Tab-separated table of C-alpha atoms and ligand atoms in Angstrom:
chain	number	residue	atom	x	y	z
A	1	MET	CA	49.682	118.351	142.586
A	2	TRP	CA	49.042	114.753	143.591
A	3	VAL	CA	46.219	112.811	141.906
A	4	SER	CA	44.175	110.267	143.745
A	5	THR	CA	42.180	108.769	140.854
A	6	SER	CA	43.000	105.141	140.235
A	7	LEU	CA	45.930	104.722	137.903
A	8	LYS	CA	43.932	102.693	135.413
A	9	GLU	CA	41.463	105.565	135.015
A	10	ALA	CA	44.289	108.087	134.709
A	11	VAL	CA	45.881	106.029	131.935
A	12	GLU	CA	42.552	105.683	130.144
A	13	LYS	CA	42.391	109.487	129.961
A	14	LEU	CA	45.838	109.926	128.432
A	15	PRO	CA	45.952	111.285	124.897
A	16	GLY	CA	46.862	108.284	122.714
A	17	TYR	CA	45.197	105.700	124.945
A	18	GLU	CA	43.578	103.950	121.908
A	19	GLY	CA	47.100	103.198	120.633
A	20	LEU	CA	48.061	101.796	124.025
A	21	GLU	CA	45.072	99.502	123.934
A	22	ARG	CA	46.186	98.141	120.577
A	23	ILE	CA	49.743	97.604	121.850
A	24	TRP	CA	48.384	95.819	124.923
A	25	ALA	CA	46.223	93.621	122.745
A	26	ALA	CA	49.280	92.621	120.673
A	27	ILE	CA	51.784	92.284	123.557
A	28	PRO	CA	49.844	92.030	126.872
A	29	GLN	CA	53.033	92.013	128.994
A	30	THR	CA	54.010	95.497	127.847
A	31	ARG	CA	54.207	98.174	130.536
A	32	LEU	CA	54.384	101.972	130.539
A	33	VAL	CA	57.823	102.954	131.861
A	34	GLY	CA	59.926	105.918	132.921
A	35	GLY	CA	58.799	109.522	132.734
A	36	CYS	CA	55.179	108.856	131.681
A	37	VAL	CA	54.487	106.749	134.790
A	38	ARG	CA	56.058	109.363	137.035
A	39	ASP	CA	54.037	112.097	135.377
A	40	VAL	CA	50.727	110.146	135.513
A	41	LEU	CA	51.372	109.637	139.277
A	42	CYS	CA	51.779	113.310	139.985
A	43	GLY	CA	49.216	114.587	137.539
A	44	HIS	CA	51.619	116.366	135.145
A	45	ASN	CA	51.042	116.410	131.408
A	46	VAL	CA	52.389	113.302	129.768
A	47	HIS	CA	54.128	114.047	126.502
A	48	ASP	CA	55.745	110.743	125.473
A	49	LEU	CA	54.296	107.291	125.973
A	50	ASP	CA	57.292	105.024	126.471
A	51	LEU	CA	56.789	101.321	126.908
A	52	ALA	CA	58.932	98.307	127.722
A	53	SER	CA	58.400	94.680	126.787
A	54	PRO	CA	60.149	91.454	127.702
A	55	LEU	CA	60.081	90.341	124.055
A	56	PRO	CA	63.186	90.727	121.852
A	57	PRO	CA	62.704	93.737	119.515
A	58	GLU	CA	62.186	91.648	116.327
A	59	GLU	CA	59.423	89.653	117.995
A	60	ALA	CA	57.758	92.770	119.352
A	61	GLN	CA	57.932	94.269	115.865
A	62	GLN	CA	56.303	91.180	114.300
A	63	ARG	CA	53.484	91.128	116.821
A	64	LEU	CA	52.739	94.830	116.409
A	65	GLU	CA	52.835	94.597	112.591
A	66	ALA	CA	50.533	91.560	112.726
A	67	ALA	CA	48.141	93.767	114.725
A	68	GLY	CA	48.194	96.358	111.885
A	69	ALA	CA	50.545	98.972	113.424
A	70	LYS	CA	53.222	100.649	111.375
A	71	VAL	CA	56.580	99.883	113.024
A	72	ILE	CA	59.822	101.756	112.530
A	73	PRO	CA	63.017	100.089	113.820
A	74	THR	CA	64.263	103.356	115.358
A	75	GLY	CA	67.021	101.903	117.529
A	76	LEU	CA	67.163	98.145	117.118
A	77	GLU	CA	70.660	97.961	118.635
A	78	HIS	CA	69.285	99.509	121.840
A	79	GLY	CA	66.153	97.318	121.619
A	80	THR	CA	63.841	100.191	120.592
A	81	ILE	CA	61.164	100.098	117.952
A	82	THR	CA	58.572	102.797	117.367
A	83	ALA	CA	54.996	101.811	116.673
A	84	VAL	CA	53.001	104.505	114.899
A	85	ILE	CA	49.317	104.309	115.615
A	86	ASN	CA	46.880	107.031	114.535
A	87	HIS	CA	49.947	109.160	113.599
A	88	ARG	CA	51.210	108.966	117.241
A	89	PRO	CA	54.575	107.376	118.053
A	90	TYR	CA	54.938	104.808	120.861
A	91	GLU	CA	58.492	103.706	121.705
A	92	VAL	CA	58.585	100.081	122.745
A	93	THR	CA	61.936	99.005	124.190
A	94	THR	CA	63.019	95.511	125.135
A	95	LEU	CA	63.977	95.094	128.790
A	96	ARG	CA	67.734	95.548	129.180
A	97	ARG	CA	70.581	95.096	131.572
A	98	ASP	CA	73.940	96.709	131.339
A	99	VAL	CA	76.814	94.480	130.278
A	100	SER	CA	79.462	97.184	130.400
A	101	THR	CA	79.543	100.975	130.654
A	102	ASP	CA	82.142	103.586	129.580
A	103	GLY	CA	81.158	106.725	131.453
A	104	ARG	CA	78.398	107.680	129.021
A	105	HIS	CA	77.101	104.729	126.933
A	106	ALA	CA	76.305	101.195	127.923
A	107	VAL	CA	76.588	97.871	126.107
A	108	VAL	CA	73.276	96.163	126.915
A	109	ALA	CA	71.773	92.689	126.751
A	110	TRP	CA	68.099	91.817	126.577
A	111	THR	CA	66.447	90.421	129.649
A	112	ASP	CA	62.931	89.381	130.680
A	113	ASP	CA	63.481	90.531	134.261
A	114	TRP	CA	61.612	93.812	134.968
A	115	GLN	CA	63.637	94.545	138.079
A	116	GLU	CA	66.933	94.213	136.187
A	117	ASP	CA	65.646	96.813	133.678
A	118	ALA	CA	64.484	99.139	136.506
A	119	GLN	CA	67.876	98.803	138.126
A	120	ARG	CA	69.720	100.395	135.181
A	121	ARG	CA	67.441	103.443	135.237
A	122	ASP	CA	68.769	106.599	136.854
A	123	PHE	CA	66.423	107.600	139.702
A	124	THR	CA	63.859	105.792	141.775
A	125	ILE	CA	61.147	108.143	140.430
A	126	ASN	CA	62.110	107.115	136.866
A	127	ALA	CA	62.259	103.395	137.557
A	128	LEU	CA	58.482	102.864	137.924
A	129	SER	CA	56.390	100.804	135.521
A	130	LEU	CA	52.683	100.431	135.041
A	131	ASP	CA	50.769	97.541	133.431
A	132	GLN	CA	47.480	97.552	131.556
A	133	GLU	CA	45.503	96.806	134.706
A	134	GLY	CA	46.879	99.981	136.331
A	135	ARG	CA	49.208	98.067	138.633
A	136	LEU	CA	52.284	100.048	139.651
A	137	TYR	CA	55.626	98.263	139.903
A	138	ASP	CA	57.922	100.164	142.209
A	139	TYR	CA	61.113	98.261	143.071
A	140	PHE	CA	63.020	101.043	144.793
A	141	GLY	CA	60.498	103.260	146.599
A	142	GLY	CA	60.022	105.679	143.716
A	143	GLU	CA	56.377	106.526	144.543
A	144	GLU	CA	57.237	107.619	148.051
A	145	ASP	CA	60.237	109.597	146.787
A	146	LEU	CA	58.077	111.333	144.258
A	147	ARG	CA	55.582	112.294	146.993
A	148	ALA	CA	58.371	113.639	149.142
A	149	GLY	CA	60.155	115.436	146.218
A	150	ARG	CA	63.217	113.248	146.691
A	151	VAL	CA	65.454	112.664	143.690
A	152	ARG	CA	67.459	109.577	144.590
A	153	PHE	CA	69.693	107.395	142.453
A	154	VAL	CA	68.823	103.755	141.997
A	155	GLY	CA	71.763	102.072	143.751
A	156	ARG	CA	74.979	103.869	144.804
A	157	ALA	CA	75.071	107.395	143.460
A	158	ALA	CA	78.837	107.429	142.807
A	159	GLN	CA	78.730	104.184	140.853
A	160	ARG	CA	75.819	105.377	138.778
A	161	ILE	CA	77.670	108.581	137.904
A	162	GLU	CA	80.804	106.672	137.054
A	163	GLU	CA	78.731	104.583	134.643
A	164	ASP	CA	77.297	107.666	133.019
A	165	ALA	CA	78.252	111.255	133.957
A	166	LEU	CA	75.192	112.654	132.226
A	167	ARG	CA	73.321	111.519	135.299
A	168	CYS	CA	74.726	114.467	137.251
A	169	LEU	CA	72.905	116.807	134.922
A	170	ARG	CA	69.795	114.589	134.956
A	171	PHE	CA	69.830	114.818	138.737
A	172	PHE	CA	69.639	118.618	138.495
A	173	ARG	CA	66.970	118.368	135.780
A	174	PHE	CA	64.670	116.272	137.942
A	175	PHE	CA	65.533	118.215	141.115
A	176	ALA	CA	64.551	121.432	139.299
A	177	ARG	CA	61.251	119.863	138.387
A	178	TYR	CA	60.230	117.768	141.422
A	179	GLY	CA	62.761	118.552	144.230
A	180	GLN	CA	61.423	119.404	147.683
A	181	GLY	CA	63.175	119.679	151.001
A	182	THR	CA	66.808	118.757	151.555
A	183	PRO	CA	68.444	117.264	148.507
A	184	ASP	CA	69.708	113.689	148.761
A	185	GLU	CA	73.048	113.859	150.548
A	186	GLU	CA	74.604	110.859	148.953
A	187	ALA	CA	73.822	112.258	145.463
A	188	CYS	CA	75.287	115.640	146.340
A	189	GLN	CA	78.481	114.150	147.689
A	190	ALA	CA	78.944	111.936	144.655
A	191	ILE	CA	78.319	114.838	142.269
A	192	THR	CA	80.781	117.048	144.171
A	193	GLN	CA	83.369	114.310	143.998
A	194	LEU	CA	82.815	113.432	140.321
A	195	ARG	CA	81.753	116.790	138.842
A	196	GLU	CA	84.797	117.031	136.556
A	197	ARG	CA	83.481	113.995	134.623
A	198	MET	CA	80.839	116.279	133.213
A	199	THR	CA	83.539	118.030	131.147
A	200	ARG	CA	83.822	114.816	129.113
A	201	LEU	CA	80.247	115.062	127.942
A	202	SER	CA	79.504	116.570	124.539
A	203	ILE	CA	78.600	120.215	124.909
A	204	GLU	CA	75.423	119.667	122.875
A	205	ARG	CA	74.179	117.153	125.442
A	206	VAL	CA	75.118	119.463	128.278
A	207	ALA	CA	73.248	122.312	126.582
A	208	MET	CA	70.111	120.166	126.101
A	209	GLU	CA	70.084	119.311	129.786
A	210	LEU	CA	70.857	122.869	130.855
A	211	LEU	CA	67.885	124.247	128.920
A	212	LYS	CA	65.620	121.668	130.666
A	213	ILE	CA	67.096	122.545	134.038
A	214	LEU	CA	66.562	126.243	133.354
A	215	ALA	CA	62.868	125.613	132.717
A	216	GLY	CA	62.348	123.941	136.079
A	217	PRO	CA	60.033	125.385	138.732
A	218	GLN	CA	62.655	124.759	141.467
A	219	LEU	CA	65.379	126.532	139.515
A	220	LEU	CA	66.837	128.726	142.163
A	221	ARG	CA	67.287	125.953	144.672
A	222	THR	CA	68.779	123.838	141.926
A	223	MET	CA	71.211	126.478	140.831
A	224	LYS	CA	72.338	126.926	144.417
A	225	LEU	CA	72.802	123.208	144.669
A	226	MET	CA	74.802	123.275	141.428
A	227	GLU	CA	76.932	125.989	142.984
A	228	GLN	CA	77.400	124.058	146.239
A	229	THR	CA	78.506	120.924	144.392
A	230	GLY	CA	80.913	122.906	142.224
A	231	SER	CA	78.933	121.958	139.115
A	232	LEU	CA	77.819	125.410	138.113
A	233	ALA	CA	81.323	126.645	137.352
A	234	VAL	CA	81.901	123.546	135.232
A	235	LEU	CA	78.665	123.958	133.309
A	236	LEU	CA	78.135	127.738	133.067
A	237	PRO	CA	81.544	129.338	133.373
A	238	HIS	CA	81.702	133.036	134.173
A	239	HIS	CA	77.971	133.338	134.852
A	240	ALA	CA	76.633	136.499	136.571
A	241	PRO	CA	75.796	136.273	140.305
A	242	LEU	CA	72.659	134.228	140.985
A	243	SER	CA	71.009	137.338	142.470
A	244	ALA	CA	70.287	138.489	138.870
A	245	LEU	CA	68.428	135.223	138.186
A	246	GLU	CA	66.699	135.471	141.554
A	247	ARG	CA	65.280	138.881	140.542
A	248	LEU	CA	63.994	137.475	137.226
A	249	LEU	CA	62.310	134.561	138.998
A	250	ALA	CA	60.820	136.971	141.550
A	251	CYS	CA	59.101	138.730	138.614
A	252	LYS	CA	57.239	135.446	137.982
A	253	ASP	CA	58.805	135.007	134.544
A	254	PRO	CA	57.288	132.536	132.064
A	255	ALA	CA	60.021	129.867	132.727
A	256	GLU	CA	61.585	130.409	129.302
A	257	PRO	CA	65.089	128.896	129.538
A	258	LEU	CA	66.615	131.438	127.153
A	259	HIS	CA	65.525	134.393	129.234
A	260	ARG	CA	67.025	132.747	132.270
A	261	LEU	CA	70.277	132.024	130.395
A	262	ALA	CA	70.381	135.614	129.111
A	263	VAL	CA	70.046	136.994	132.623
A	264	LEU	CA	73.068	134.928	133.638
A	265	TYR	CA	75.063	136.408	130.773
A	266	PRO	CA	74.194	140.115	130.506
A	267	PRO	CA	75.793	142.220	127.702
A	268	GLY	CA	79.477	142.552	128.404
A	269	GLY	CA	79.795	139.058	129.898
A	270	GLY	CA	78.448	137.361	132.996
A	271	ASP	CA	81.084	137.951	135.638
A	272	GLY	CA	82.736	140.726	133.666
A	273	GLN	CA	85.569	138.509	132.404
A	274	GLY	CA	84.712	138.989	128.765
A	275	PHE	CA	82.920	135.644	128.302
A	276	ASP	CA	79.972	137.044	126.429
A	277	ASP	CA	78.812	134.435	123.950
A	278	ILE	CA	77.212	131.707	125.999
A	279	GLY	CA	75.233	130.630	122.938
A	280	ALA	CA	78.418	129.845	121.003
A	281	HIS	CA	79.981	128.124	124.032
A	282	LEU	CA	76.938	125.815	124.380
A	283	LYS	CA	76.702	125.346	120.568
A	284	LEU	CA	73.044	126.320	120.692
A	285	SER	CA	70.976	126.288	117.511
A	286	ASN	CA	71.327	129.333	115.231
A	287	ASP	CA	67.746	130.393	116.146
A	288	ASN	CA	68.495	130.319	119.849
A	289	ARG	CA	71.781	132.132	119.398
A	290	ALA	CA	70.025	134.840	117.370
A	291	LEU	CA	67.426	135.240	120.155
A	292	LEU	CA	70.105	135.577	122.816
A	293	ALA	CA	71.921	138.172	120.742
A	294	ALA	CA	68.684	140.056	120.161
A	295	PHE	CA	67.883	140.038	123.892
A	296	ALA	CA	71.247	141.603	124.584
A	297	ARG	CA	71.026	144.427	122.036
A	298	PRO	CA	70.263	147.795	123.702
A	299	GLU	CA	68.185	149.141	120.785
A	300	PRO	CA	65.312	149.609	120.343
A	301	SER	CA	64.853	150.323	124.004
A	302	LEU	CA	61.751	149.388	125.925
A	303	ALA	CA	60.191	151.152	128.928
A	304	VAL	CA	56.868	150.924	130.710
A	305	THR	CA	56.320	154.630	130.110
A	306	MET	CA	56.179	154.252	126.338
A	307	ASP	CA	52.993	155.434	124.627
A	308	ASP	CA	51.280	153.448	121.914
A	309	ASP	CA	53.071	155.281	119.092
A	310	ALA	CA	56.458	154.487	120.565
A	311	LEU	CA	55.413	150.870	121.115
A	312	ARG	CA	54.249	150.520	117.540
A	313	ARG	CA	57.666	151.808	116.410
A	314	VAL	CA	59.545	149.154	118.331
A	315	ARG	CA	57.028	146.536	117.276
A	316	PHE	CA	57.720	147.484	113.630
A	317	VAL	CA	61.373	146.674	113.895
A	318	GLN	CA	61.273	143.749	116.320
A	319	GLU	CA	59.477	140.398	116.592
A	320	LEU	CA	57.192	139.897	119.587
A	321	PRO	CA	59.152	137.094	121.305
A	322	ILE	CA	62.259	139.251	121.295
A	323	LEU	CA	60.392	142.225	122.777
A	324	LEU	CA	58.711	140.069	125.379
A	325	GLY	CA	62.069	138.476	126.295
A	326	ARG	CA	63.695	141.867	126.579
A	327	SER	CA	60.862	143.174	128.728
A	328	TRP	CA	61.517	140.429	131.306
A	329	LEU	CA	65.251	141.046	131.310
A	330	ILE	CA	64.894	144.774	131.730
A	331	GLN	CA	62.270	144.303	134.433
A	332	ALA	CA	64.646	142.011	136.304
A	333	ARG	CA	67.577	144.411	135.944
A	334	GLN	CA	65.845	147.713	136.591
A	335	LEU	CA	64.095	147.553	139.904
A	336	GLY	CA	61.742	150.351	140.794
A	337	ARG	CA	58.719	150.027	138.526
A	338	PRO	CA	55.854	147.916	139.828
A	339	ASP	CA	55.505	144.476	138.203
A	340	ALA	CA	51.943	145.381	137.140
A	341	GLU	CA	53.308	148.071	134.838
A	342	TRP	CA	55.491	145.546	133.049
A	343	SER	CA	52.578	143.134	132.782
A	344	MET	CA	50.522	145.908	131.204
A	345	LEU	CA	53.305	146.722	128.768
A	346	ARG	CA	53.516	143.064	127.698
A	347	HIS	CA	49.758	142.907	127.349
A	348	ARG	CA	49.776	145.959	125.086
A	349	LEU	CA	52.594	144.495	123.012
A	350	ALA	CA	50.879	141.147	122.638
A	351	GLU	CA	47.613	142.818	121.568
A	352	MET	CA	49.364	144.987	118.990
A	353	ALA	CA	49.542	143.727	115.397
A	354	GLN	CA	52.990	144.194	113.846
A	355	PRO	CA	52.672	147.453	111.831
A	356	VAL	CA	53.253	147.060	108.074
A	357	PHE	CA	54.736	149.965	106.149
A	358	PRO	CA	52.096	150.683	103.458
A	359	LEU	CA	54.241	151.843	100.540
A	360	ALA	CA	56.272	149.733	98.076
A	361	GLY	CA	58.462	150.509	95.094
A	362	ARG	CA	55.564	150.358	92.603
A	363	ASP	CA	53.709	153.081	94.568
A	364	MET	CA	56.814	155.260	94.268
A	365	MET	CA	57.056	154.673	90.526
A	366	ALA	CA	53.395	155.634	90.128
A	367	LEU	CA	54.331	158.954	91.726
A	368	GLY	CA	57.210	159.411	89.242
A	369	VAL	CA	60.165	158.341	91.410
A	370	LYS	CA	62.756	156.513	89.305
A	371	PRO	CA	63.912	153.049	90.468
A	372	GLY	CA	67.451	153.009	91.882
A	373	PRO	CA	69.263	154.781	94.706
A	374	GLU	CA	66.899	157.741	94.503
A	375	MET	CA	63.895	155.587	95.158
A	376	GLY	CA	65.734	153.987	98.099
A	377	ARG	CA	66.379	157.398	99.616
A	378	TRP	CA	62.758	158.526	99.195
A	379	LEU	CA	61.413	155.285	100.607
A	380	LYS	CA	63.633	155.737	103.653
A	381	ARG	CA	62.421	159.310	104.164
A	382	VAL	CA	58.766	158.462	103.875
A	383	GLN	CA	59.236	155.487	106.218
A	384	GLN	CA	60.969	157.751	108.710
A	385	TRP	CA	57.965	160.133	108.536
A	386	TRP	CA	55.555	157.190	108.929
A	387	LEU	CA	57.472	155.983	112.003
A	388	GLU	CA	57.384	159.436	113.535
A	389	GLN	CA	53.581	159.447	113.041
A	390	GLY	CA	53.447	156.258	115.132
A	391	CYS	CA	53.059	153.876	112.131
A	392	ARG	CA	49.461	154.983	111.755
A	393	ALA	CA	49.428	156.700	108.375
A	394	ASP	CA	47.893	154.570	105.606
A	395	GLY	CA	49.098	154.285	101.965
A	396	ALA	CA	47.116	157.349	100.804
A	397	ALA	CA	48.510	159.521	103.606
A	398	CYS	CA	52.083	158.373	102.857
A	399	ARG	CA	51.616	159.097	99.173
A	400	ALA	CA	50.220	162.539	99.912
A	401	TRP	CA	53.148	163.368	102.163
A	402	LEU	CA	55.620	162.111	99.571
A	403	LEU	CA	53.967	164.127	96.799
A	404	ALA	CA	54.282	167.242	98.913
A	405	GLN	CA	57.996	166.557	99.417
A	406	LEU	CA	58.941	165.568	95.848
A	407	PRO	CA	60.479	168.331	93.760
A	408	PRO	CA	58.176	169.489	90.953
A	409	CYS	CA	58.855	167.575	87.724
B	501	LIG	P1	61.194	113.915	130.534
B	501	LIG	O1	59.765	114.173	130.962
B	501	LIG	O2	62.098	115.061	130.855
B	501	LIG	O3	61.337	113.438	129.089
B	501	LIG	P2	61.930	111.241	131.193
B	501	LIG	O4	61.939	110.494	132.505
B	501	LIG	O5	60.971	110.731	130.153
B	501	LIG	O6	61.683	112.740	131.501
B	501	LIG	P3	64.008	110.733	129.302
B	501	LIG	O7	65.338	111.384	129.145
B	501	LIG	O8	63.013	110.856	128.210
B	501	LIG	O9	63.411	111.226	130.677
B	501	LIG	O10	64.307	109.201	129.599
B	501	LIG	C1	63.306	108.207	129.709
B	501	LIG	C2	63.630	107.214	130.804
B	501	LIG	O11	64.829	106.482	130.453
B	501	LIG	C3	63.915	107.821	132.139
B	501	LIG	O12	62.763	108.016	132.909
B	501	LIG	C4	64.878	106.809	132.796
B	501	LIG	O13	64.134	105.739	133.338
B	501	LIG	C5	65.654	106.286	131.606
B	501	LIG	N1	66.922	107.026	131.358
B	501	LIG	C6	67.121	107.945	130.435
B	501	LIG	N2	68.425	108.389	130.433
B	501	LIG	C7	69.018	107.682	131.378
B	501	LIG	C8	70.380	107.641	131.878
B	501	LIG	N3	71.331	108.450	131.372
B	501	LIG	N4	70.646	106.725	132.844
B	501	LIG	C9	69.710	105.904	133.317
B	501	LIG	N5	68.436	105.899	132.921
B	501	LIG	C10	68.071	106.779	131.983
B	502	LIG	MG1	60.945	111.472	128.100
């Protein structure tokens, strides 16, 4: 969506605008930069307010502190300080130019030249800045590129990738989010030529970018582009054919990156070559790895034909996000049932409270069962009965059933 309100008005409506006003009162030359300007322009939600200033970081810090803001020197060596105003962080970075680059990181020097700072940014759509009057500074045609869905490097694509190979992944990240029409040819050629450089990046960085790419609305086109440039095999070795992902996307999935990753690595390995732990390969967090493993487990099974009792049984043993994730994966893999049936199943699952088994050890003791292995066995039996009843029996009913089963004392 493209917004036509004046930029000043759009900025005034941003959450955290009061903090911006205070920063502008302390350092009037400060401008909003990078992603927040891009997102204001196209009406997306703005999540971080990043600013740049021509003042050296120490001076910016002094001015902001004098204006009563709490300032944390979060990255002084990169020129970044964080002002915290009304509990909200604002990163203020001194304008920089690259002195030297090593394929990932740059040695930088401060500058007071806005264009020099814009020049070291990756894409034209990320090199925009906006001052407190709502004036847009667009040195490389970023606004027009954003309108056209063009992700274009600032400067020569190959040189920018040689400076920092992460930019290949960033290209795909922004293409997945904003890309329209034919992708920039120069960028694609440079990525094809330099794709092996991505293998030098830390896998954690690669994984962070991949998860962002996988959340993108233009994912399928992006994945095909990654395939065409030879990047996909570098980044996601042994993935399943893209047709599996295509089916998931056709189900209008909720753009959850882990579902999309899971569909590319079904149980047994993506391309059948035994590469089955993509979570370990990407060094994902333990939580994300546990989710991927749970998506892949065949039990408890899930089907649109399940009645409420059966659904309560699976809901008892499994958390909702896992069940919802599984439902999308099964829907994508098993064609044949209408999408509406799967939506209804998810609706029923989401409405259902997780059943709680109503007996505990002390209830058993009150009925004369001795603590120890015997109690464990009886608890298991009564739980099995409760599950068979669709998790509906309350504590009294469970006690009554148990009493009827217990041998007379
Ligand atoms: P998002 O909404 O995904 O956070 P963003 O544009 O804010 O998008 P960030 O990774 O937060 O992206 O980076 C902030 C800005 O810093 C970018 O818009 C870009 O101008 C600049 N930038 C970040 N990383 C690089 C890089 N590797 N090379 C060049 N410029 C970069
Ligand atoms: Mg950002």
